[in-house]
Coordinates of C-alpha atoms in Angstrom, one line a residue:
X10 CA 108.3 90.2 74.2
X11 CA 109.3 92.7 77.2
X12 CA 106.5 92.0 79.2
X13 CA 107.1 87.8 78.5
X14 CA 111.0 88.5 78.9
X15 CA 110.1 90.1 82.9
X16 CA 107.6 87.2 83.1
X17 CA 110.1 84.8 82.9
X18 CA 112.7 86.4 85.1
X19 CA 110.1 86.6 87.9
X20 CA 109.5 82.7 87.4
X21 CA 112.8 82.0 87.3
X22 CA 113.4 82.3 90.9
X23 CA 110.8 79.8 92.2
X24 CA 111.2 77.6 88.5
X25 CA 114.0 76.1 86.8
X26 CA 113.5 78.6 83.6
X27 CA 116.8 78.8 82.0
X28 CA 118.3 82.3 81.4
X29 CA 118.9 82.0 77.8
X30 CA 115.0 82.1 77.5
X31 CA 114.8 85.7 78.9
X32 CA 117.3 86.8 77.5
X33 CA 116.2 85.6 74.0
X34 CA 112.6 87.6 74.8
X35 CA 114.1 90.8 75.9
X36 CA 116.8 90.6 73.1
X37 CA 113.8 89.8 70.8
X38 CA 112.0 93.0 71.6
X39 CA 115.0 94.7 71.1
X40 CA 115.1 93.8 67.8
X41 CA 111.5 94.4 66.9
X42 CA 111.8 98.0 68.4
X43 CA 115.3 98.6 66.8
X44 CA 113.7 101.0 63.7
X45 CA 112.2 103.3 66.6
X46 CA 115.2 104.0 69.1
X47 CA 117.1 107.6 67.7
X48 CA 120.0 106.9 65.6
X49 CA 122.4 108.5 68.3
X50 CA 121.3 105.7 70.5
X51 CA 121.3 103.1 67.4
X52 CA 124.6 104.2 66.5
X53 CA 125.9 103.8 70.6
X54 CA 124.4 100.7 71.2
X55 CA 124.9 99.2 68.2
X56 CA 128.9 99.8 68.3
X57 CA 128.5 98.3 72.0
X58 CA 127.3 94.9 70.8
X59 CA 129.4 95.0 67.5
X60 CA 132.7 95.3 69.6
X61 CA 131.4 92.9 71.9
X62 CA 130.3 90.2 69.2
X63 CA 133.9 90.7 67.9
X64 CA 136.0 90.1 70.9
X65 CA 134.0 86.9 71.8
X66 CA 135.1 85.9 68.1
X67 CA 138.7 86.7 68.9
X68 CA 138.2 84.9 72.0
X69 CA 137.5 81.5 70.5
X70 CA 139.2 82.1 67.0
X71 CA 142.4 83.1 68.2
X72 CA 142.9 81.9 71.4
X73 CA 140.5 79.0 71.8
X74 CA 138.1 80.3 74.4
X75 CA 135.0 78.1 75.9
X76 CA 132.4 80.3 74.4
X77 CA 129.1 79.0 75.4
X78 CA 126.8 80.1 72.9
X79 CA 123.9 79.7 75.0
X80 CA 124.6 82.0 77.1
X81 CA 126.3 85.2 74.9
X82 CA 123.3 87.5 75.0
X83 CA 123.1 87.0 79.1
X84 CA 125.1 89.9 79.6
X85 CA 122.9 92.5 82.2
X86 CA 119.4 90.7 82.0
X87 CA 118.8 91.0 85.8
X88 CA 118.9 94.6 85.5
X89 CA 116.9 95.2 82.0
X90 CA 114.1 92.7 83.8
X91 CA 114.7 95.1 86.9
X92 CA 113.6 97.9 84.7
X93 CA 111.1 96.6 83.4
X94 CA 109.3 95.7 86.7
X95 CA 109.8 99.1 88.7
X96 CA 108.1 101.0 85.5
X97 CA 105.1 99.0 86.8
X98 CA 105.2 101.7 90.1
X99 CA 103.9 104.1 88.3
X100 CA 100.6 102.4 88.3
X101 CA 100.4 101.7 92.3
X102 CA 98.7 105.2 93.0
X103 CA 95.3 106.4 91.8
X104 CA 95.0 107.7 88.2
X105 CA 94.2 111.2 89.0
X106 CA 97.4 111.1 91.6
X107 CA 99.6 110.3 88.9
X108 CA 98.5 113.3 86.4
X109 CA 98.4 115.9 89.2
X110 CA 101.4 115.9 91.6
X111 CA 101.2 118.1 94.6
X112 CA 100.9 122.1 93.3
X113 CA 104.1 124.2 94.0
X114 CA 101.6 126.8 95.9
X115 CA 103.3 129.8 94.9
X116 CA 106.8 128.6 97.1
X117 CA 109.8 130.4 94.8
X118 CA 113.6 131.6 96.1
X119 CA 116.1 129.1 97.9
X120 CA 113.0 127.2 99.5
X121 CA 111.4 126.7 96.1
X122 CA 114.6 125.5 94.7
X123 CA 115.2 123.0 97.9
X124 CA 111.6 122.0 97.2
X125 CA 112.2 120.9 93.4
X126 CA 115.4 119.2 93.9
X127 CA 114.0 117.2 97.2
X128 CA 110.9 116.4 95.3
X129 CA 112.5 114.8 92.2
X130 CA 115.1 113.2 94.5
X131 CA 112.7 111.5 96.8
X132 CA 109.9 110.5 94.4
X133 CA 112.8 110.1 91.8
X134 CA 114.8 107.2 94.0
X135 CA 111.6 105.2 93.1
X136 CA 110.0 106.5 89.7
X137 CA 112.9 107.5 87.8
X138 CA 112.8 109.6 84.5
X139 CA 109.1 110.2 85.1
X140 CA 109.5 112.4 87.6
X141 CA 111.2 115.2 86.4
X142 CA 108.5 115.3 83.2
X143 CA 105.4 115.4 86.0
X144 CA 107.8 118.0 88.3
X145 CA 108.9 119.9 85.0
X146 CA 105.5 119.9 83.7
X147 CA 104.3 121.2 86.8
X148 CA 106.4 124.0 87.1
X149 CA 106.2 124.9 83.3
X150 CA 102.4 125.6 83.6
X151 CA 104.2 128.6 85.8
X152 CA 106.1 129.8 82.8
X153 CA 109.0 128.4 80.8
X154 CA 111.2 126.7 83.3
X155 CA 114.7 128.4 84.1
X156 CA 118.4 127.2 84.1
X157 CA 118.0 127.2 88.1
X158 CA 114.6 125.2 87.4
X159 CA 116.5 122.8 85.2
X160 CA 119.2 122.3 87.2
X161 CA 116.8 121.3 90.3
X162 CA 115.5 118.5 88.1
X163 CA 118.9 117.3 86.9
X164 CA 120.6 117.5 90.1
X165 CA 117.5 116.3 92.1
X166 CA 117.2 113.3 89.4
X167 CA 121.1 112.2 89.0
X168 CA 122.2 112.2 92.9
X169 CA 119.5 109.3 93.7
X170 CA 121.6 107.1 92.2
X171 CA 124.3 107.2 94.9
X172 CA 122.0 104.8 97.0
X173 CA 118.5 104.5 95.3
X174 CA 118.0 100.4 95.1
X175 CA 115.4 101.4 92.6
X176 CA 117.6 102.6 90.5
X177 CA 119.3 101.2 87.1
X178 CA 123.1 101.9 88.1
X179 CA 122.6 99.9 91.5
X180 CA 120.7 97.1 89.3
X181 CA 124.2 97.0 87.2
X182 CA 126.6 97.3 90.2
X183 CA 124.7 94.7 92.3
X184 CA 125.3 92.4 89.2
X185 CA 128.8 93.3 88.8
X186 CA 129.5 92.7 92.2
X187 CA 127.2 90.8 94.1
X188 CA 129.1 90.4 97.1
X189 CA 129.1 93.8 97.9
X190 CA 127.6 95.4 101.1
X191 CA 124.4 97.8 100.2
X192 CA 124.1 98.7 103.7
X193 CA 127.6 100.4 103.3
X194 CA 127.1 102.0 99.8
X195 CA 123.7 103.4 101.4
X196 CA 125.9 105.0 104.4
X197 CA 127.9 106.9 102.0
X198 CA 125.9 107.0 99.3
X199 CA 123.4 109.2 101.3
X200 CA 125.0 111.6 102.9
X201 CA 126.7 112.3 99.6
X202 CA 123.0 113.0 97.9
X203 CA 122.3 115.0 100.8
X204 CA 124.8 117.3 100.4
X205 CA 124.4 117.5 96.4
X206 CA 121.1 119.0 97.6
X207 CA 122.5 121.7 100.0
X208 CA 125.2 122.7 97.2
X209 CA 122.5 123.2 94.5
X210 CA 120.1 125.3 96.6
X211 CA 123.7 127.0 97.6
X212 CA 125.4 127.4 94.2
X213 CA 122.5 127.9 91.8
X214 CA 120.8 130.2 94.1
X215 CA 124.2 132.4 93.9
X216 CA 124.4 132.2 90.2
X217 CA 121.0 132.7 89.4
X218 CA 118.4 135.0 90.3
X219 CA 115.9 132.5 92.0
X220 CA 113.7 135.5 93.9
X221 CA 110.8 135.1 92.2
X222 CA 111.6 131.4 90.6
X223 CA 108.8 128.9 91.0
X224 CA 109.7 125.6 93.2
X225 CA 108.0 122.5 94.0
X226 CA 106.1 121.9 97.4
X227 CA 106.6 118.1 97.9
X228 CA 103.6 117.5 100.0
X229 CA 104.2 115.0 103.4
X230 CA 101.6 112.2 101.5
X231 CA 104.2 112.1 99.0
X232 CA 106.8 110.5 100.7
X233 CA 104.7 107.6 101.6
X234 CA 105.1 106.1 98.6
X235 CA 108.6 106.1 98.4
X236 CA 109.3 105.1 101.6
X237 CA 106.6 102.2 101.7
X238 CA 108.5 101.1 98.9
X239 CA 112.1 101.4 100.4
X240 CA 110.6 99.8 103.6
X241 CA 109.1 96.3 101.8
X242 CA 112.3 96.1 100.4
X243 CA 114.3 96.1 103.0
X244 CA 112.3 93.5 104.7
X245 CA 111.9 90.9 101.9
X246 CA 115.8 91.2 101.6
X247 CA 116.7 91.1 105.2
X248 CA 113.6 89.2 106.7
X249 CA 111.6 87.3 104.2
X250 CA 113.2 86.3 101.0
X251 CA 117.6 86.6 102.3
X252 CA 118.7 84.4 99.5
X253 CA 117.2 86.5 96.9
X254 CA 119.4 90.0 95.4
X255 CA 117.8 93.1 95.7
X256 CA 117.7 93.3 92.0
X257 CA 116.0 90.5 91.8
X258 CA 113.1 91.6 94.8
X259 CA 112.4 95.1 93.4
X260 CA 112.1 92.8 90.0
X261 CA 109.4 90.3 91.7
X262 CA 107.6 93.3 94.0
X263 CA 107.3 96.1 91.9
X264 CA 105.0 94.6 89.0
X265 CA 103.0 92.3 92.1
X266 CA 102.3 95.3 93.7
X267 CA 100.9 97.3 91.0
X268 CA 98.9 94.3 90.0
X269 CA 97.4 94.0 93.5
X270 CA 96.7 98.1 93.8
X271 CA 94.6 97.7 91.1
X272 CA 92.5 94.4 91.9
X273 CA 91.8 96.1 94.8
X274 CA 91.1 99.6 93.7
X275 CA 89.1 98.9 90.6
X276 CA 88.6 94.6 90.2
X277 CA 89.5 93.3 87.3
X278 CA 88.2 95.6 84.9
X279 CA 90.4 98.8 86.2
X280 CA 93.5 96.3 86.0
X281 CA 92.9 94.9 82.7
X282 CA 92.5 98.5 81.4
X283 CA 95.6 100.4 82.9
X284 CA 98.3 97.5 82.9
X285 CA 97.0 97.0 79.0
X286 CA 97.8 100.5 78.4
X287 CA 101.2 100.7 80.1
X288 CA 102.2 97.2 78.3
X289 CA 101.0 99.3 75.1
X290 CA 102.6 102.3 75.6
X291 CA 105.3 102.8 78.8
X292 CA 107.0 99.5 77.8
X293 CA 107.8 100.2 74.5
X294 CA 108.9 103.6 75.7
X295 CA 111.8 102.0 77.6
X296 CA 113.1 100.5 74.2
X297 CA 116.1 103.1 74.3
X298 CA 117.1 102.4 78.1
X299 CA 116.8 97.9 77.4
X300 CA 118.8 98.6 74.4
X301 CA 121.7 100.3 75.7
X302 CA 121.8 97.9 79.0
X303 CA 121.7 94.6 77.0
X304 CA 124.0 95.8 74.7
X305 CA 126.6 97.1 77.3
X306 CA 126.1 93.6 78.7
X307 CA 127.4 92.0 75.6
X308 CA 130.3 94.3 75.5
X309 CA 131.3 93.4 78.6
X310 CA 130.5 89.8 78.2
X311 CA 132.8 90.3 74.7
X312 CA 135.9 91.9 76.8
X313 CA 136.0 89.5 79.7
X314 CA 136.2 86.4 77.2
X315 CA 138.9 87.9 75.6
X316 CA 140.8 89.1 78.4
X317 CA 140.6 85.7 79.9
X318 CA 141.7 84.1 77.0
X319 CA 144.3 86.3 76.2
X320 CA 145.6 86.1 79.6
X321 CA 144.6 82.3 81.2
X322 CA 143.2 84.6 83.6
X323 CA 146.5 86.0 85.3
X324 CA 146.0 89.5 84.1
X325 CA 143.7 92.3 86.0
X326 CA 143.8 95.7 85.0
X327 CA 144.9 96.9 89.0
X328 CA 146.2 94.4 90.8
X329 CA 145.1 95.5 94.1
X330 CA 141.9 97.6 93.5
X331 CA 142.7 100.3 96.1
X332 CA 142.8 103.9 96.7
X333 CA 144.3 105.4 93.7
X334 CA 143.3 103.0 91.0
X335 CA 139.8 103.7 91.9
X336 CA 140.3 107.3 92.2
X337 CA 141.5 107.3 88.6
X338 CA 138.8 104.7 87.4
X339 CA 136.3 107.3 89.1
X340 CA 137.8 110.1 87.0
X341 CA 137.6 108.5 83.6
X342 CA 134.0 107.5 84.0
X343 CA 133.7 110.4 84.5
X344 CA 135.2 112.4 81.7
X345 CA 134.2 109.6 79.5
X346 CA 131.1 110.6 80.5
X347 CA 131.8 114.6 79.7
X348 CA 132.6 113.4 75.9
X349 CA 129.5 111.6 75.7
X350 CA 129.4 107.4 76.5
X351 CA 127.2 106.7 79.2
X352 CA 128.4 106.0 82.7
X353 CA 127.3 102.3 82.3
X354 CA 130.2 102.0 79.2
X355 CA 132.8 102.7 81.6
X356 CA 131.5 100.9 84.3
X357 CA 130.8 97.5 82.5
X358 CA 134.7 97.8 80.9
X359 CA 136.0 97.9 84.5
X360 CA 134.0 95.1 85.9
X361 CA 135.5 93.2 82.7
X362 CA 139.0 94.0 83.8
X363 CA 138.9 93.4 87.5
X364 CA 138.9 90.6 89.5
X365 CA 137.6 91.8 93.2
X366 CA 137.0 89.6 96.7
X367 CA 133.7 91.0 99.2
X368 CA 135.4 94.0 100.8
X369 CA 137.2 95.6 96.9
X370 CA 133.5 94.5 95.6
X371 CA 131.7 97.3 98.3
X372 CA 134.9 99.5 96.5
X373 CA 134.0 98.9 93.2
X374 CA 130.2 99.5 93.8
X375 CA 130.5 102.9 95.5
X376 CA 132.7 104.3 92.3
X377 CA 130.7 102.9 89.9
X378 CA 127.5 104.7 91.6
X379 CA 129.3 108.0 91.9
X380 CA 130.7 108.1 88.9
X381 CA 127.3 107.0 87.2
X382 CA 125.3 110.1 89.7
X383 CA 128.3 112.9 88.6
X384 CA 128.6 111.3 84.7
X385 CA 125.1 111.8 83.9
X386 CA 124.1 115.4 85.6
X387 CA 127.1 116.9 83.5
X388 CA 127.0 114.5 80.2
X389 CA 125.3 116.3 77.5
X390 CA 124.2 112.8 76.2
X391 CA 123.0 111.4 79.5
X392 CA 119.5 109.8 79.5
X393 CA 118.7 113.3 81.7
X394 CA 119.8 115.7 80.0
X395 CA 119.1 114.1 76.4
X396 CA 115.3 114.1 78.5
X397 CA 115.2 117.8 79.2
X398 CA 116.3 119.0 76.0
X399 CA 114.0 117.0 73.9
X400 CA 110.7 118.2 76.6
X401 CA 111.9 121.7 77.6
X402 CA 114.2 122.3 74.5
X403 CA 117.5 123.3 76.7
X404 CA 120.7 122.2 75.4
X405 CA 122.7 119.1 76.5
X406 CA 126.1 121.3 76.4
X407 CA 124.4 123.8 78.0
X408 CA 123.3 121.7 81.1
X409 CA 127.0 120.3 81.2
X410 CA 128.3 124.3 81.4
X411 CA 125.8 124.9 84.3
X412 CA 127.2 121.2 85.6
X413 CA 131.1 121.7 85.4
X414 CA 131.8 123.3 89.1
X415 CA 128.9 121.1 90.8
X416 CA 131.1 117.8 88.8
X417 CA 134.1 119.3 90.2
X418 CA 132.9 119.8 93.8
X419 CA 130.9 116.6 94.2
X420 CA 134.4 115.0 92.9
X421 CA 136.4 116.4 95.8
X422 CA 133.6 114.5 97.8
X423 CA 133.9 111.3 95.9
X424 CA 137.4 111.2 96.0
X425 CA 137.5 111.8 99.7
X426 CA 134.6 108.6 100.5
X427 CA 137.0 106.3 98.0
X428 CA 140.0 107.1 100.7
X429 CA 137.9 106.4 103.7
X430 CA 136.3 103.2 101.8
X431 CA 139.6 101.7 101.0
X432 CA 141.7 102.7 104.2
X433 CA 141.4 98.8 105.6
X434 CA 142.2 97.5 102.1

């Protein structure tokens, strides 16, 4: 059903193919994966679509709202189909590439440190979660990994989604706001990551004892991938295919790719045999992630309806989506985030309650990527640091302790880009 659901995304932009079809498939698979997903994510998800369900029922009982029943469970498919498809990188190198990332030769101290947070972030802006288990794993074979180890990985993970367009939270913001300006988010967005590498390696190294601390050696071959990746891109969305999102191109190129790697590599034999596996195994992994992303797409789906309805559309939660309100909608992402709802909860409520033209749209994007790149390093139940604790058995609290003054720090920062963004507004 999640491999059919992508399917159908992908043919949707050359074929007539209705939405409500993949939306049926990846809600489908959803269902049929339900009994696996950990109750803490049943329990979050499920109130998402609950609340959701119930507001469009307001919407149309109370008030008399169009609801068009076809399209209800709509809500965030682009970026669950987007998921879907860039998982599909992780089968573009060779097999024995992907089990043995470059060796962390024995670097330790500030360079080590440097080394695992740049690692993760590079090769993390295009494979997501899996990184930090093949970096983590790496560095474990070295000994248990430390709080300074741990915080490399987090840190080096969560910052690539201030401008990653390989990541989920720019999927979800793109989608939100389409008429935003990615070339502007990037030109903030980066500068931003770099510097949340420079105050790790400068913070951690002060609080902890990093000496004799394994790092990771992030080998020049490396960063072919990723920037091969970036690169193609760029030019289907600039040069070859303009009229398509970027959502929808990493969604198209990520799974053709892979596909193509291995007919080449291997015939048809190698391809059956590793895309079967990853349709066996890495898809139904994701069940947790499509869940929470089709769910929050319901909620806001729910909320808009019966705002709308409630309001004939006159009524936006900031009138003029400038400066401070989205200083303060930054900060309650935020410590929504700190007390445990995923970044993409707060986001998807204040998509639901604005109403934003091209230039508040580029606004909007930059503080729902920050506030999704601060929210999950120092959430104890971000998908991160829920990862870490349940593969290296550190707690989520604990992460979020180690995380407070970075979160304050790389707030000052945020703050500061969301005056400069909005000083034309």
């Amino acid at each position: 059903m999640t491999l059919a659901g992508l399917l159908t995304q992908i043919l949707s932009f050359v074929l007539p193919i209705p939405a409500p079809l993949t939306s049926v498939l990846l809600w489908s698979s959803v269902a049929l994966m339900w009994r696996d997903i950990p109750h803490r994510n049943q329990w979050q998800a499920g109130s998402l679509a609950v609340l959701g369900l119930v507001m469009l029922l307001l919407a149309w009982w109370i008030y008399g709202a169009d609801i068009q029943i076809l399209h209800i469970l709509d809500g965030n498919i682009f970026v669950a189909a987007m998921l879907v498809g860039v998982s599909f990188i992780a089968l573009i190198g060779r097999p024995a590439e992907q089990a043995a990332p470059p060796a962390t030769r024995g670097i330790t101290g500030r360079r080590g440190l440097a080394g695992t947070w740049l690692g993760v972030h590079l090769l993390g802006a295009i494979l997501n979660l899996s990184t930090v288990f093949m970096v983590g794993d790496r560095l474990e074979r070295r000994g248990p990994l430390t709080d300074s180890q741990l915080l490399g990985l987090n840190r080096g993970l969560s910052s690539a989604a201030l401008w990653s367009p390989f990541f989920a939270s720019m999927g979800v913001v793109i989608t939100l706001a389409p008429g935003l300006s990615y070339t502007d988010l990037v030109g903030i967005g980066l500068p931003l990551a770099l510097f949340s590498g420079l105050l790790t390696v400068f913070e951690v190294s002060r609080r902890f004892d990093v000496q004799h601390v394994a790092g990771f050696s992030l080998a020049p071959r490396s960063l072919l991938m990723p920037v091969s990746m970036a690169s193609l891109v760029m030019l289907f969305h600039y040069v070859l295919t303009p009229d398509l999102t970027i959502v929808s191109i990493i969604t198209l190129l990520m799974p053709s790719i892979a596909l193509l790697a291995n007919l080449l590599r291997g015939g048809i034999g190698l391809a059956r045999t590793r895309i079967g596996r990853h349709i066996d195994y890495r898809l139904p992994a994701m069940r947790g992630e499509i869940t929470l992303f089709l769910c929050a797409g319901l909620l806001t789906r729910g909320l808009s309806s019966l705002v709308d309805a409630a309001t004939q559309g006159d009524w936006t939660l900031f009138p003029d989506f400038s400066t401070l309100p989205a200083m303060a909608s930054y900060l309650a992402i935020v410590i929504s985030a700190i007390a445990g709802l995923h970044p993409i909860i707060g986001v998807s409520i204040l998509a639901s309650m604005l109403d934003l033209d091209g230039a508040h749209q580029t606004l909007f994007g930059f503080v729902a990527l920050a506030s999704w790149a601060v929210g999950t390093s120092v959430g104890p139940l971000s998908g991160i640091n829920l990862s870490l604790q349940g593969r290296y058995g550190v707690s989520g609290y604990r992460m979020m302790r180690h995380n407070l003054l970075y979160a304050l720090i790389m707030s000052g920062l945020v703050l500061a880009g969301i005056a400069w963004l909005a000083r034309d507004l």
